[in-house]
Amino acid sequence: MTAVLKHELRNYFHSFTAYVFGAFLLAIVGFGSMLYNLQAAVSNFEYVLSFGSIVFVVIVPILTMRVIAEDRRQKTDQLLYSLPITTTQVVLGKYVALLAVYLVPLAIISLYPLIFAQFGDVYLPTSYGSLLAIFIMGAALIAIGIFISSLTDNQGLAAGVCIAVILFNYYSVSLSEYVSSTAFGSVVALAVIILALGAIVRYLTKSELLASGVCVVLFALVVLVYFTDYTKFEGLLPNIMKQLSLFDRFTTFVSGVFDLTAIVYYLSVAAFFLFLTVQSLEKRRYN
């Protein structure tokens, strides 16, 4: 794992990837600081972080698009499989390297509240609580990006899909107001989700029987609940879209509340997608 970590860090800092990523993040946060903290004379640095969270739509795909896709394209992933380490260690080594690159600009940004505190009343616990939250939220988004990168050998495709997924998650709360809140609409949406889950299981396991079994069981469960009490599905789709939003949970920290459930959610999302990445690589390894 340490060898993979060092190799990845060397690649990032010997290319433009780490510098472009850091430049985008610092530029957006710097622009937000100018608007809120300097021009508007607002002492809440956490508002700047909330304003700058949209930058993840761009910087996460930049950072993660090549992490595994490039190895697959150049066939160097076969060298990783020959190393005396597990696939989990390979994924964790790459993931920790990405977190290290992510921490560099955040370390610089963490100085901003201390600087602004010299010229006004900045509530540091809220500022640094929001910084911790945005780091963990970024860690979850990076895990999603790694998984998407593991599904293809095309960096452009990996970046495009990653942008679409993060952009949808960013606007999911706003979009939830326009989707159907009826029970039937929720059932249709769940059917699509179940089919997508079956496709993922089929891709990761190459077992049509297992994928079909998962879909049949979940479909049967949805139908059973629907005919037992269909009112449970009313408003379910908008609620799912709100609950899945990573960005909406961050607003709690901006409001001055340290939400432990949001932290657990971010960590769970990161662990889930890292697990999927390991399974994706294991499938390719044994094929």
Short mmCIF file of C-alpha atoms in Angstrom, two decimals:
data_model
loop_
_atom_site.label_atom_id
_atom_site.label_comp_id
_atom_site.label_asym_id
_atom_site.label_seq_id
_atom_site.Cartn_x
_atom_site.Cartn_y
_atom_site.Cartn_z
CA MET A 1 0.00 0.00 0.00
CA THR A 2 2.84 2.41 0.87
CA ALA A 3 4.52 1.79 -2.49
CA VAL A 4 1.26 2.52 -4.34
CA LEU A 5 0.75 5.67 -2.24
CA LYS A 6 4.25 7.00 -3.01
CA HIS A 7 3.91 6.16 -6.70
CA GLU A 8 0.56 7.97 -6.97
CA LEU A 9 1.80 11.05 -5.09
CA ARG A 10 4.85 11.22 -7.34
CA ASN A 11 2.63 11.06 -10.43
CA TYR A 12 0.27 13.77 -9.19
CA PHE A 13 2.96 16.25 -8.21
CA HIS A 14 5.10 15.57 -11.28
CA SER A 15 2.14 16.41 -13.52
CA PHE A 16 -0.36 19.25 -13.64
CA THR A 17 -3.17 17.30 -11.95
CA ALA A 18 -2.48 18.31 -8.34
CA TYR A 19 -1.74 21.90 -9.29
CA VAL A 20 -4.84 22.35 -11.46
CA PHE A 21 -6.97 20.80 -8.72
CA GLY A 22 -5.47 23.05 -6.02
CA ALA A 23 -5.67 26.14 -8.24
CA PHE A 24 -9.38 25.64 -8.94
CA LEU A 25 -10.20 25.12 -5.27
CA LEU A 26 -8.12 28.06 -4.05
CA ALA A 27 -9.47 30.35 -6.80
CA ILE A 28 -13.13 29.65 -5.96
CA VAL A 29 -12.61 29.95 -2.20
CA GLY A 30 -10.55 33.10 -2.72
CA PHE A 31 -13.28 34.61 -4.90
CA GLY A 32 -15.90 33.72 -2.28
CA SER A 33 -13.80 35.26 0.49
CA MET A 34 -13.52 38.46 -1.51
CA LEU A 35 -17.29 38.61 -2.02
CA TYR A 36 -18.43 37.67 1.48
CA ASN A 37 -15.64 38.46 3.92
CA LEU A 38 -14.08 41.52 2.27
CA GLN A 39 -16.62 43.34 0.13
CA ALA A 40 -19.78 42.42 2.10
CA ALA A 41 -17.88 42.48 5.44
CA VAL A 42 -19.50 39.19 6.56
CA SER A 43 -17.49 37.41 9.25
CA ASN A 44 -18.93 33.94 8.56
CA PHE A 45 -16.20 32.07 6.68
CA GLU A 46 -18.46 28.99 6.50
CA TYR A 47 -20.62 30.88 3.96
CA VAL A 48 -17.59 30.95 1.68
CA LEU A 49 -17.27 27.17 1.90
CA SER A 50 -20.96 26.75 1.08
CA PHE A 51 -20.55 29.09 -1.90
CA GLY A 52 -17.46 27.21 -3.09
CA SER A 53 -18.92 23.71 -2.79
CA ILE A 54 -20.07 23.86 -6.44
CA VAL A 55 -16.39 23.62 -7.44
CA PHE A 56 -16.49 19.89 -6.58
CA VAL A 57 -18.43 19.36 -9.82
CA VAL A 58 -15.21 20.26 -11.68
CA ILE A 59 -12.30 19.43 -9.42
CA VAL A 60 -13.28 15.89 -8.37
CA PRO A 61 -13.50 14.63 -12.00
CA ILE A 62 -10.16 16.35 -12.73
CA LEU A 63 -8.58 14.56 -9.80
CA THR A 64 -10.10 11.10 -10.22
CA MET A 65 -10.62 10.60 -13.96
CA ARG A 66 -7.21 9.00 -14.54
CA VAL A 67 -6.69 7.21 -11.22
CA ILE A 68 -7.72 3.78 -12.55
CA ALA A 69 -8.92 4.48 -16.10
CA GLU A 70 -5.38 5.41 -17.19
CA ASP A 71 -3.97 2.18 -15.73
CA ARG A 72 -6.56 0.20 -17.65
CA ARG A 73 -5.84 2.07 -20.89
CA GLN A 74 -2.08 1.52 -20.65
CA LYS A 75 -2.51 -2.03 -19.29
CA THR A 76 -0.35 -1.13 -16.29
CA ASP A 77 -3.11 -2.36 -13.98
CA GLN A 78 -1.85 -5.88 -14.73
CA LEU A 79 1.42 -4.93 -13.03
CA LEU A 80 -0.52 -3.91 -9.92
CA TYR A 81 -2.22 -7.29 -9.87
CA SER A 82 1.16 -9.00 -9.87
CA LEU A 83 2.33 -7.16 -6.75
CA PRO A 84 2.29 -9.04 -3.41
CA ILE A 85 -0.55 -6.86 -2.11
CA THR A 86 -4.30 -7.19 -2.14
CA THR A 87 -6.67 -5.25 -4.38
CA THR A 88 -7.99 -3.50 -1.28
CA GLN A 89 -4.50 -2.19 -0.52
CA VAL A 90 -4.13 -0.94 -4.10
CA VAL A 91 -7.43 0.96 -3.91
CA LEU A 92 -6.65 2.36 -0.46
CA GLY A 93 -3.19 3.46 -1.60
CA LYS A 94 -4.67 5.36 -4.53
CA TYR A 95 -7.46 6.79 -2.36
CA VAL A 96 -5.13 8.02 0.39
CA ALA A 97 -2.93 9.67 -2.26
CA LEU A 98 -5.97 11.56 -3.58
CA LEU A 99 -6.88 12.64 -0.04
CA ALA A 100 -3.32 13.91 0.46
CA VAL A 101 -3.57 15.99 -2.73
CA TYR A 102 -6.96 17.28 -1.53
CA LEU A 103 -5.51 18.22 1.87
CA VAL A 104 -2.82 20.52 0.46
CA PRO A 105 -5.16 23.35 -0.69
CA LEU A 106 -7.41 22.75 2.32
CA ALA A 107 -4.42 23.31 4.61
CA ILE A 108 -3.89 26.70 2.97
CA ILE A 109 -7.61 27.51 3.19
CA SER A 110 -7.61 26.62 6.91
CA LEU A 111 -5.46 29.71 7.51
CA TYR A 112 -8.15 32.06 6.18
CA PRO A 113 -10.35 32.10 9.32
CA LEU A 114 -7.30 32.90 11.49
CA ILE A 115 -6.36 35.77 9.17
CA PHE A 116 -9.89 37.18 9.11
CA ALA A 117 -10.14 36.82 12.90
CA GLN A 118 -7.45 39.49 13.19
CA PHE A 119 -9.81 42.01 11.59
CA GLY A 120 -13.22 40.96 12.91
CA ASP A 121 -15.24 38.52 15.00
CA VAL A 122 -14.95 35.14 13.30
CA TYR A 123 -16.54 32.20 15.12
CA LEU A 124 -13.73 29.69 14.69
CA PRO A 125 -15.55 26.51 15.88
CA THR A 126 -18.17 26.87 13.13
CA SER A 127 -15.54 27.73 10.53
CA TYR A 128 -13.34 24.75 11.33
CA GLY A 129 -16.32 22.44 11.82
CA SER A 130 -17.40 23.37 8.29
CA LEU A 131 -13.85 22.79 7.04
CA LEU A 132 -13.86 19.30 8.56
CA ALA A 133 -17.26 18.61 7.00
CA ILE A 134 -16.18 19.78 3.56
CA PHE A 135 -13.07 17.58 3.77
CA ILE A 136 -15.14 14.49 4.61
CA MET A 137 -17.75 15.38 1.98
CA GLY A 138 -14.93 15.75 -0.56
CA ALA A 139 -13.57 12.37 0.54
CA ALA A 140 -16.97 10.80 -0.23
CA LEU A 141 -17.12 12.47 -3.65
CA ILE A 142 -13.57 11.32 -4.43
CA ALA A 143 -14.58 7.74 -3.59
CA ILE A 144 -17.46 8.05 -6.07
CA GLY A 145 -15.03 9.38 -8.69
CA ILE A 146 -12.64 6.46 -8.14
CA PHE A 147 -15.45 3.96 -8.65
CA ILE A 148 -16.54 5.63 -11.89
CA SER A 149 -12.91 5.64 -13.07
CA SER A 150 -12.68 1.91 -12.40
CA LEU A 151 -15.53 1.19 -14.82
CA THR A 152 -13.82 2.44 -17.97
CA ASP A 153 -10.44 2.94 -19.64
CA ASN A 154 -11.54 6.29 -21.13
CA GLN A 155 -10.57 9.29 -18.97
CA GLY A 156 -12.93 11.63 -20.81
CA LEU A 157 -15.88 9.30 -20.28
CA ALA A 158 -14.99 8.86 -16.59
CA ALA A 159 -14.81 12.64 -16.13
CA GLY A 160 -18.09 13.23 -17.98
CA VAL A 161 -20.03 10.65 -15.97
CA CYS A 162 -18.50 11.93 -12.73
CA ILE A 163 -19.53 15.52 -13.55
CA ALA A 164 -23.09 14.37 -14.32
CA VAL A 165 -23.36 12.37 -11.07
CA ILE A 166 -22.00 15.15 -8.83
CA LEU A 167 -24.04 17.82 -10.62
CA PHE A 168 -27.21 15.76 -10.15
CA ASN A 169 -26.39 15.30 -6.47
CA TYR A 170 -25.75 19.03 -6.09
CA TYR A 171 -29.15 19.97 -7.52
CA SER A 172 -31.10 16.93 -6.28
CA VAL A 173 -32.90 18.90 -3.55
CA SER A 174 -34.03 21.54 -6.05
CA LEU A 175 -35.03 18.89 -8.59
CA SER A 176 -37.04 17.00 -5.96
CA GLU A 177 -39.66 19.75 -6.14
CA TYR A 178 -40.39 18.88 -9.78
CA VAL A 179 -40.57 15.09 -9.61
CA SER A 180 -43.72 13.10 -8.99
CA SER A 181 -44.74 12.70 -5.35
CA THR A 182 -47.46 10.15 -6.10
CA ALA A 183 -47.19 6.55 -4.96
CA PHE A 184 -47.13 5.25 -8.55
CA GLY A 185 -44.37 7.69 -9.52
CA SER A 186 -42.27 6.50 -6.58
CA VAL A 187 -42.78 2.86 -7.57
CA VAL A 188 -41.64 3.60 -11.14
CA ALA A 189 -38.54 5.36 -9.81
CA LEU A 190 -37.77 2.44 -7.49
CA ALA A 191 -38.13 0.06 -10.44
CA VAL A 192 -35.52 2.04 -12.37
CA ILE A 193 -33.20 2.05 -9.34
CA ILE A 194 -33.62 -1.73 -8.92
CA LEU A 195 -32.79 -2.31 -12.58
CA ALA A 196 -29.70 -0.11 -12.25
CA LEU A 197 -28.66 -2.04 -9.14
CA GLY A 198 -29.14 -5.31 -11.02
CA ALA A 199 -26.94 -4.00 -13.84
CA ILE A 200 -24.20 -3.10 -11.34
CA VAL A 201 -24.40 -6.55 -9.73
CA ARG A 202 -24.27 -8.14 -13.18
CA TYR A 203 -21.21 -6.06 -14.12
CA LEU A 204 -19.33 -6.78 -10.89
CA THR A 205 -20.11 -10.50 -10.58
CA LYS A 206 -20.71 -11.56 -14.22
CA SER A 207 -23.59 -13.61 -12.79
CA GLU A 208 -26.92 -13.11 -14.50
CA LEU A 209 -28.53 -15.46 -12.00
CA LEU A 210 -27.44 -13.36 -9.02
CA ALA A 211 -28.42 -10.08 -10.71
CA SER A 212 -31.82 -11.48 -11.68
CA GLY A 213 -32.34 -12.85 -8.18
CA VAL A 214 -31.60 -9.47 -6.59
CA CYS A 215 -34.01 -7.71 -8.97
CA VAL A 216 -36.79 -10.27 -8.46
CA VAL A 217 -36.55 -10.12 -4.65
CA LEU A 218 -36.54 -6.32 -4.59
CA PHE A 219 -39.39 -6.06 -7.12
CA ALA A 220 -41.44 -8.53 -5.07
CA LEU A 221 -40.80 -6.51 -1.92
CA VAL A 222 -41.88 -3.26 -3.59
CA VAL A 223 -45.05 -4.83 -5.02
CA LEU A 224 -45.93 -6.40 -1.66
CA VAL A 225 -45.57 -3.12 0.21
CA TYR A 226 -47.43 -1.20 -2.51
CA PHE A 227 -50.50 -3.46 -2.39
CA THR A 228 -50.37 -3.63 1.40
CA ASP A 229 -50.22 0.13 1.99
CA TYR A 230 -49.54 2.26 -1.07
CA THR A 231 -49.58 5.47 1.00
CA LYS A 232 -46.06 4.61 2.19
CA PHE A 233 -44.81 5.44 -1.31
CA GLU A 234 -46.43 8.88 -1.46
CA GLY A 235 -43.70 11.53 -1.49
CA LEU A 236 -41.04 8.82 -1.31
CA LEU A 237 -39.15 9.81 -4.48
CA PRO A 238 -38.64 13.49 -3.49
CA ASN A 239 -37.63 12.37 -0.01
CA ILE A 240 -35.05 9.92 -1.40
CA MET A 241 -33.55 12.65 -3.58
CA LYS A 242 -33.26 14.94 -0.55
CA GLN A 243 -31.77 12.26 1.68
CA LEU A 244 -29.15 11.21 -0.89
CA SER A 245 -27.84 14.76 -1.32
CA LEU A 246 -24.32 15.14 0.04
CA PHE A 247 -24.36 18.90 -0.40
CA ASP A 248 -27.66 19.50 1.40
CA ARG A 249 -26.27 17.90 4.57
CA PHE A 250 -23.35 20.32 4.46
CA THR A 251 -25.70 23.28 4.99
CA THR A 252 -26.28 22.02 8.55
CA PHE A 253 -22.64 22.72 9.39
CA VAL A 254 -22.85 26.15 7.76
CA SER A 255 -25.78 26.88 10.07
CA GLY A 256 -23.54 26.25 13.07
CA VAL A 257 -24.69 22.73 13.97
CA PHE A 258 -22.19 19.86 14.04
CA ASP A 259 -24.26 17.05 12.50
CA LEU A 260 -22.73 13.70 13.46
CA THR A 261 -25.25 11.81 11.31
CA ALA A 262 -23.98 13.70 8.25
CA ILE A 263 -20.40 12.70 9.08
CA VAL A 264 -21.47 9.06 9.39
CA TYR A 265 -23.33 9.35 6.09
CA TYR A 266 -20.28 10.77 4.29
CA LEU A 267 -18.04 8.03 5.68
CA SER A 268 -20.60 5.36 4.72
CA VAL A 269 -20.78 6.67 1.14
CA ALA A 270 -16.97 6.67 0.90
CA ALA A 271 -16.70 3.13 2.28
CA PHE A 272 -19.49 1.85 0.00
CA PHE A 273 -17.97 3.18 -3.22
CA LEU A 274 -14.47 2.06 -2.25
CA PHE A 275 -15.93 -1.41 -1.71
CA LEU A 276 -17.53 -1.28 -5.17
CA THR A 277 -14.19 -0.18 -6.63
CA VAL A 278 -12.44 -3.16 -5.05
CA GLN A 279 -15.08 -5.50 -6.47
CA SER A 280 -14.74 -3.92 -9.91
CA LEU A 281 -10.96 -4.43 -9.89
CA GLU A 282 -11.29 -7.95 -8.51
CA LYS A 283 -13.58 -8.84 -11.40
CA ARG A 284 -11.04 -7.55 -13.90
CA ARG A 285 -8.18 -9.22 -12.03
CA TYR A 286 -9.69 -12.71 -12.23
CA ASN A 287 -10.92 -12.24 -15.77
#
